[in-house]
């Protein structure tokens, strides 16, 4: 599992999938299923996720963070809501997103997952486990995935 507590997007290691389209006109259906833990002390704590496409040394964000309004660029947001700024709140979240990408290539494409939090240090986001990570029934680990499917674009 991975922990993220930075306000800068970071790639989640080991969380990627690769596909090679059969035609330049093919579309790629990208589905993210992420099991996330998020905790933080204070109010308005949240995490943000994006899916990145890498092909032949070029990369682009293809899901999340593509909004055009100022202050609304991170459109794949999940949060833990707290009204008590002195209490730590932990949330386990299942986050799913699906999008259609048009990569215009027949080369190998790797889709990866990157994430950030809104305040350095607190909150902390974890992937495939809760932030507490104790060995008990209520905090059991889960599995996240990226599923890719080629769709005929002709």
PDB file of C-alpha atoms in Angstrom:
ATOM      1  CA  UNK A   1       0.000   0.000   0.000  1.00  0.00           C
ATOM      2  CA  UNK A   2       1.002   3.617  -0.523  1.00  0.00           C
ATOM      3  CA  UNK A   3       0.589   6.757   1.579  1.00  0.00           C
ATOM      4  CA  UNK A   4       0.317  10.257   0.120  1.00  0.00           C
ATOM      5  CA  UNK A   5       0.508  13.445   2.163  1.00  0.00           C
ATOM      6  CA  UNK A   6       1.726  15.946  -0.423  1.00  0.00           C
ATOM      7  CA  UNK A   7      -0.139  18.777  -2.138  1.00  0.00           C
ATOM      8  CA  UNK A   8       1.752  17.935  -5.347  1.00  0.00           C
ATOM      9  CA  UNK A   9       0.476  15.102  -7.545  1.00  0.00           C
ATOM     10  CA  UNK A  10       2.511  11.911  -7.168  1.00  0.00           C
ATOM     11  CA  UNK A  11       2.274   8.666  -9.116  1.00  0.00           C
ATOM     12  CA  UNK A  12       1.088   5.679  -7.114  1.00  0.00           C
ATOM     13  CA  UNK A  13       3.716   3.002  -7.691  1.00  0.00           C
ATOM     14  CA  UNK A  14       2.508  -0.331  -9.047  1.00  0.00           C
ATOM     15  CA  UNK A  15      -0.893   1.098  -9.989  1.00  0.00           C
ATOM     16  CA  UNK A  16      -0.895   0.985 -13.794  1.00  0.00           C
ATOM     17  CA  UNK A  17      -2.255  -0.894 -16.786  1.00  0.00           C
ATOM     18  CA  UNK A  18      -0.990  -1.149 -20.378  1.00  0.00           C
ATOM     19  CA  UNK A  19      -2.820  -1.668 -23.675  1.00  0.00           C
ATOM     20  CA  UNK A  20      -1.799  -1.613 -27.357  1.00  0.00           C
ATOM     21  CA  UNK A  21      -4.614  -0.434 -29.670  1.00  0.00           C
ATOM     22  CA  UNK A  22      -5.071  -2.182 -33.007  1.00  0.00           C
ATOM     23  CA  UNK A  23      -5.960   1.061 -34.854  1.00  0.00           C
ATOM     24  CA  UNK A  24      -5.189   4.792 -34.629  1.00  0.00           C
ATOM     25  CA  UNK A  25      -8.946   5.457 -34.493  1.00  0.00           C
ATOM     26  CA  UNK A  26      -9.511   3.170 -31.496  1.00  0.00           C
ATOM     27  CA  UNK A  27     -10.862   4.627 -28.269  1.00  0.00           C
ATOM     28  CA  UNK A  28      -9.799   3.328 -24.872  1.00  0.00           C
ATOM     29  CA  UNK A  29     -12.380   2.949 -22.129  1.00  0.00           C
ATOM     30  CA  UNK A  30     -10.558   3.600 -18.851  1.00  0.00           C
ATOM     31  CA  UNK A  31     -12.144   2.530 -15.563  1.00  0.00           C
ATOM     32  CA  UNK A  32     -10.589   3.352 -12.199  1.00  0.00           C
ATOM     33  CA  UNK A  33     -11.699   1.522  -9.060  1.00  0.00           C
ATOM     34  CA  UNK A  34      -9.756   2.832  -6.076  1.00  0.00           C
ATOM     35  CA  UNK A  35     -10.034   1.833  -2.420  1.00  0.00           C
ATOM     36  CA  UNK A  36      -8.728   4.779  -0.452  1.00  0.00           C
ATOM     37  CA  UNK A  37      -8.234   5.760   3.131  1.00  0.00           C
ATOM     38  CA  UNK A  38      -8.257   9.418   4.095  1.00  0.00           C
ATOM     39  CA  UNK A  39      -7.795  11.060   7.452  1.00  0.00           C
ATOM     40  CA  UNK A  40      -7.010  14.482   8.726  1.00  0.00           C
ATOM     41  CA  UNK A  41      -7.414  16.854  11.585  1.00  0.00           C
ATOM     42  CA  UNK A  42      -9.393  19.962  10.834  1.00  0.00           C
ATOM     43  CA  UNK A  43     -12.095  20.960   8.424  1.00  0.00           C
ATOM     44  CA  UNK A  44     -12.250  20.756   4.638  1.00  0.00           C
ATOM     45  CA  UNK A  45      -9.712  17.973   4.133  1.00  0.00           C
ATOM     46  CA  UNK A  46      -9.770  16.170   0.796  1.00  0.00           C
ATOM     47  CA  UNK A  47      -7.827  14.156  -1.739  1.00  0.00           C
ATOM     48  CA  UNK A  48      -7.685  14.466  -5.525  1.00  0.00           C
ATOM     49  CA  UNK A  49      -6.992  11.751  -8.105  1.00  0.00           C
ATOM     50  CA  UNK A  50      -6.100  11.758 -11.804  1.00  0.00           C
ATOM     51  CA  UNK A  51      -5.413   9.147 -14.467  1.00  0.00           C
ATOM     52  CA  UNK A  52      -2.340   9.746 -16.613  1.00  0.00           C
ATOM     53  CA  UNK A  53      -1.647   8.319 -20.083  1.00  0.00           C
ATOM     54  CA  UNK A  54       1.954   7.632 -21.153  1.00  0.00           C
ATOM     55  CA  UNK A  55       2.816   6.698 -24.705  1.00  0.00           C
ATOM     56  CA  UNK A  56       6.180   6.973 -26.488  1.00  0.00           C
ATOM     57  CA  UNK A  57       7.584   9.319 -23.859  1.00  0.00           C
ATOM     58  CA  UNK A  58       4.584  11.679 -23.913  1.00  0.00           C
ATOM     59  CA  UNK A  59       2.184  11.962 -20.991  1.00  0.00           C
ATOM     60  CA  UNK A  60      -1.201  13.609 -20.471  1.00  0.00           C
ATOM     61  CA  UNK A  61      -3.885  13.624 -17.800  1.00  0.00           C
ATOM     62  CA  UNK A  62      -6.952  11.957 -19.307  1.00  0.00           C
ATOM     63  CA  UNK A  63      -9.345  11.711 -16.336  1.00  0.00           C
ATOM     64  CA  UNK A  64      -9.602  14.259 -13.562  1.00  0.00           C
ATOM     65  CA  UNK A  65      -8.187  17.719 -13.205  1.00  0.00           C
ATOM     66  CA  UNK A  66      -9.348  18.976 -16.598  1.00  0.00           C
ATOM     67  CA  UNK A  67     -11.848  21.623 -15.473  1.00  0.00           C
ATOM     68  CA  UNK A  68     -11.612  25.093 -17.037  1.00  0.00           C
ATOM     69  CA  UNK A  69     -12.972  27.283 -14.234  1.00  0.00           C
ATOM     70  CA  UNK A  70     -10.464  28.912 -11.936  1.00  0.00           C
ATOM     71  CA  UNK A  71     -10.275  26.958  -8.684  1.00  0.00           C
ATOM     72  CA  UNK A  72     -12.126  23.962 -10.160  1.00  0.00           C
ATOM     73  CA  UNK A  73      -9.369  22.178 -12.047  1.00  0.00           C
ATOM     74  CA  UNK A  74      -9.412  19.099  -9.806  1.00  0.00           C
ATOM     75  CA  UNK A  75     -12.705  17.496 -10.751  1.00  0.00           C
ATOM     76  CA  UNK A  76     -12.100  14.049  -9.226  1.00  0.00           C
ATOM     77  CA  UNK A  77     -12.290  15.034  -5.570  1.00  0.00           C
ATOM     78  CA  UNK A  78     -13.267  12.982  -2.540  1.00  0.00           C
ATOM     79  CA  UNK A  79     -13.268  14.264   0.986  1.00  0.00           C
ATOM     80  CA  UNK A  80     -13.586  13.720   4.685  1.00  0.00           C
ATOM     81  CA  UNK A  81     -15.874  16.272   6.259  1.00  0.00           C
ATOM     82  CA  UNK A  82     -15.206  17.550   9.754  1.00  0.00           C
ATOM     83  CA  UNK A  83     -16.762  20.381  11.712  1.00  0.00           C
ATOM     84  CA  UNK A  84     -14.402  19.941  14.653  1.00  0.00           C
ATOM     85  CA  UNK A  85     -10.910  21.216  13.769  1.00  0.00           C
ATOM     86  CA  UNK A  86      -9.326  19.387  16.724  1.00  0.00           C
ATOM     87  CA  UNK A  87     -10.553  15.860  15.949  1.00  0.00           C
ATOM     88  CA  UNK A  88      -8.965  13.409  13.513  1.00  0.00           C
ATOM     89  CA  UNK A  89     -11.480  11.860  11.146  1.00  0.00           C
ATOM     90  CA  UNK A  90     -10.704   8.729   9.159  1.00  0.00           C
ATOM     91  CA  UNK A  91     -12.724   7.659   6.137  1.00  0.00           C
ATOM     92  CA  UNK A  92     -12.523   4.623   3.912  1.00  0.00           C
ATOM     93  CA  UNK A  93     -13.722   5.386   0.428  1.00  0.00           C
ATOM     94  CA  UNK A  94     -14.379   3.483  -2.761  1.00  0.00           C
ATOM     95  CA  UNK A  95     -13.805   5.776  -5.694  1.00  0.00           C
ATOM     96  CA  UNK A  96     -14.808   4.835  -9.242  1.00  0.00           C
ATOM     97  CA  UNK A  97     -14.461   6.814 -12.444  1.00  0.00           C
ATOM     98  CA  UNK A  98     -14.871   5.864 -16.096  1.00  0.00           C
ATOM     99  CA  UNK A  99     -13.827   7.833 -19.164  1.00  0.00           C
ATOM    100  CA  UNK A 100     -13.213   7.427 -22.877  1.00  0.00           C
ATOM    101  CA  UNK A 101      -9.749   8.326 -24.170  1.00  0.00           C
ATOM    102  CA  UNK A 102      -8.726   8.929 -27.807  1.00  0.00           C
ATOM    103  CA  UNK A 103      -4.964   8.296 -27.842  1.00  0.00           C
ATOM    104  CA  UNK A 104      -4.576   8.200 -31.681  1.00  0.00           C
ATOM    105  CA  UNK A 105      -1.808   5.593 -31.683  1.00  0.00           C
ATOM    106  CA  UNK A 106      -1.114   1.906 -32.249  1.00  0.00           C
ATOM    107  CA  UNK A 107       1.791   2.013 -29.826  1.00  0.00           C
ATOM    108  CA  UNK A 108       1.796   0.711 -26.288  1.00  0.00           C
ATOM    109  CA  UNK A 109      -0.084   2.967 -23.826  1.00  0.00           C
ATOM    110  CA  UNK A 110       0.276   2.881 -20.050  1.00  0.00           C
ATOM    111  CA  UNK A 111      -2.398   4.405 -17.834  1.00  0.00           C
ATOM    112  CA  UNK A 112      -1.400   5.214 -14.265  1.00  0.00           C
ATOM    113  CA  UNK A 113      -2.962   6.709 -11.159  1.00  0.00           C
ATOM    114  CA  UNK A 114      -1.724   9.817  -9.393  1.00  0.00           C
ATOM    115  CA  UNK A 115      -3.027  11.621  -6.349  1.00  0.00           C
ATOM    116  CA  UNK A 116      -2.554  14.510  -3.947  1.00  0.00           C
ATOM    117  CA  UNK A 117      -4.151  15.946  -0.800  1.00  0.00           C
ATOM    118  CA  UNK A 118      -5.191  19.542  -0.207  1.00  0.00           C
ATOM    119  CA  UNK A 119      -3.002  20.298   2.808  1.00  0.00           C
ATOM    120  CA  UNK A 120       0.533  19.096   3.485  1.00  0.00           C
ATOM    121  CA  UNK A 121       0.852  16.738   6.439  1.00  0.00           C
ATOM    122  CA  UNK A 122      -2.873  16.443   7.130  1.00  0.00           C
ATOM    123  CA  UNK A 123      -4.759  14.768   5.600  1.00  0.00           C
ATOM    124  CA  UNK A 124      -3.030  11.545   4.661  1.00  0.00           C
ATOM    125  CA  UNK A 125      -4.368   9.397   1.814  1.00  0.00           C
ATOM    126  CA  UNK A 126      -3.653   5.679   1.607  1.00  0.00           C
ATOM    127  CA  UNK A 127      -4.317   3.270  -1.236  1.00  0.00           C
ATOM    128  CA  UNK A 128      -5.613  -0.266  -0.557  1.00  0.00           C
ATOM    129  CA  UNK A 129      -5.799   0.185   3.218  1.00  0.00           C
ATOM    130  CA  UNK A 130      -7.123   2.499   5.882  1.00  0.00           C
ATOM    131  CA  UNK A 131      -4.838   5.132   7.282  1.00  0.00           C
ATOM    132  CA  UNK A 132      -4.802   3.353  10.660  1.00  0.00           C
ATOM    133  CA  UNK A 133      -3.981  -0.016   9.028  1.00  0.00           C
ATOM    134  CA  UNK A 134      -4.563  -2.177  12.128  1.00  0.00           C
ATOM    135  CA  UNK A 135      -4.856  -5.919  11.768  1.00  0.00           C
ATOM    136  CA  UNK A 136      -8.580  -6.300  12.452  1.00  0.00           C
ATOM    137  CA  UNK A 137     -11.837  -6.993  10.656  1.00  0.00           C
ATOM    138  CA  UNK A 138     -12.976  -3.360  10.556  1.00  0.00           C
ATOM    139  CA  UNK A 139      -9.849  -2.119   8.812  1.00  0.00           C
ATOM    140  CA  UNK A 140      -9.227  -4.896   6.299  1.00  0.00           C
ATOM    141  CA  UNK A 141      -7.246  -4.081   3.137  1.00  0.00           C
ATOM    142  CA  UNK A 142      -8.918  -3.861  -0.259  1.00  0.00           C
ATOM    143  CA  UNK A 143      -7.809  -4.045  -3.895  1.00  0.00           C
ATOM    144  CA  UNK A 144      -7.814  -1.208  -6.422  1.00  0.00           C
ATOM    145  CA  UNK A 145      -7.638  -1.554 -10.194  1.00  0.00           C
ATOM    146  CA  UNK A 146      -7.472   0.146 -13.561  1.00  0.00           C
ATOM    147  CA  UNK A 147      -9.394  -1.673 -16.301  1.00  0.00           C
ATOM    148  CA  UNK A 148      -8.804  -0.866 -19.981  1.00  0.00           C
ATOM    149  CA  UNK A 149     -10.930  -1.817 -22.976  1.00  0.00           C
ATOM    150  CA  UNK A 150     -10.307  -1.020 -26.629  1.00  0.00           C
ATOM    151  CA  UNK A 151     -13.367   0.266 -28.513  1.00  0.00           C
ATOM    152  CA  UNK A 152     -13.567   0.400 -32.310  1.00  0.00           C
ATOM    153  CA  UNK A 153     -13.404   4.052 -33.306  1.00  0.00           C
ATOM    154  CA  UNK A 154     -14.200   3.663 -37.002  1.00  0.00           C
TER     155      UNK A 154
END
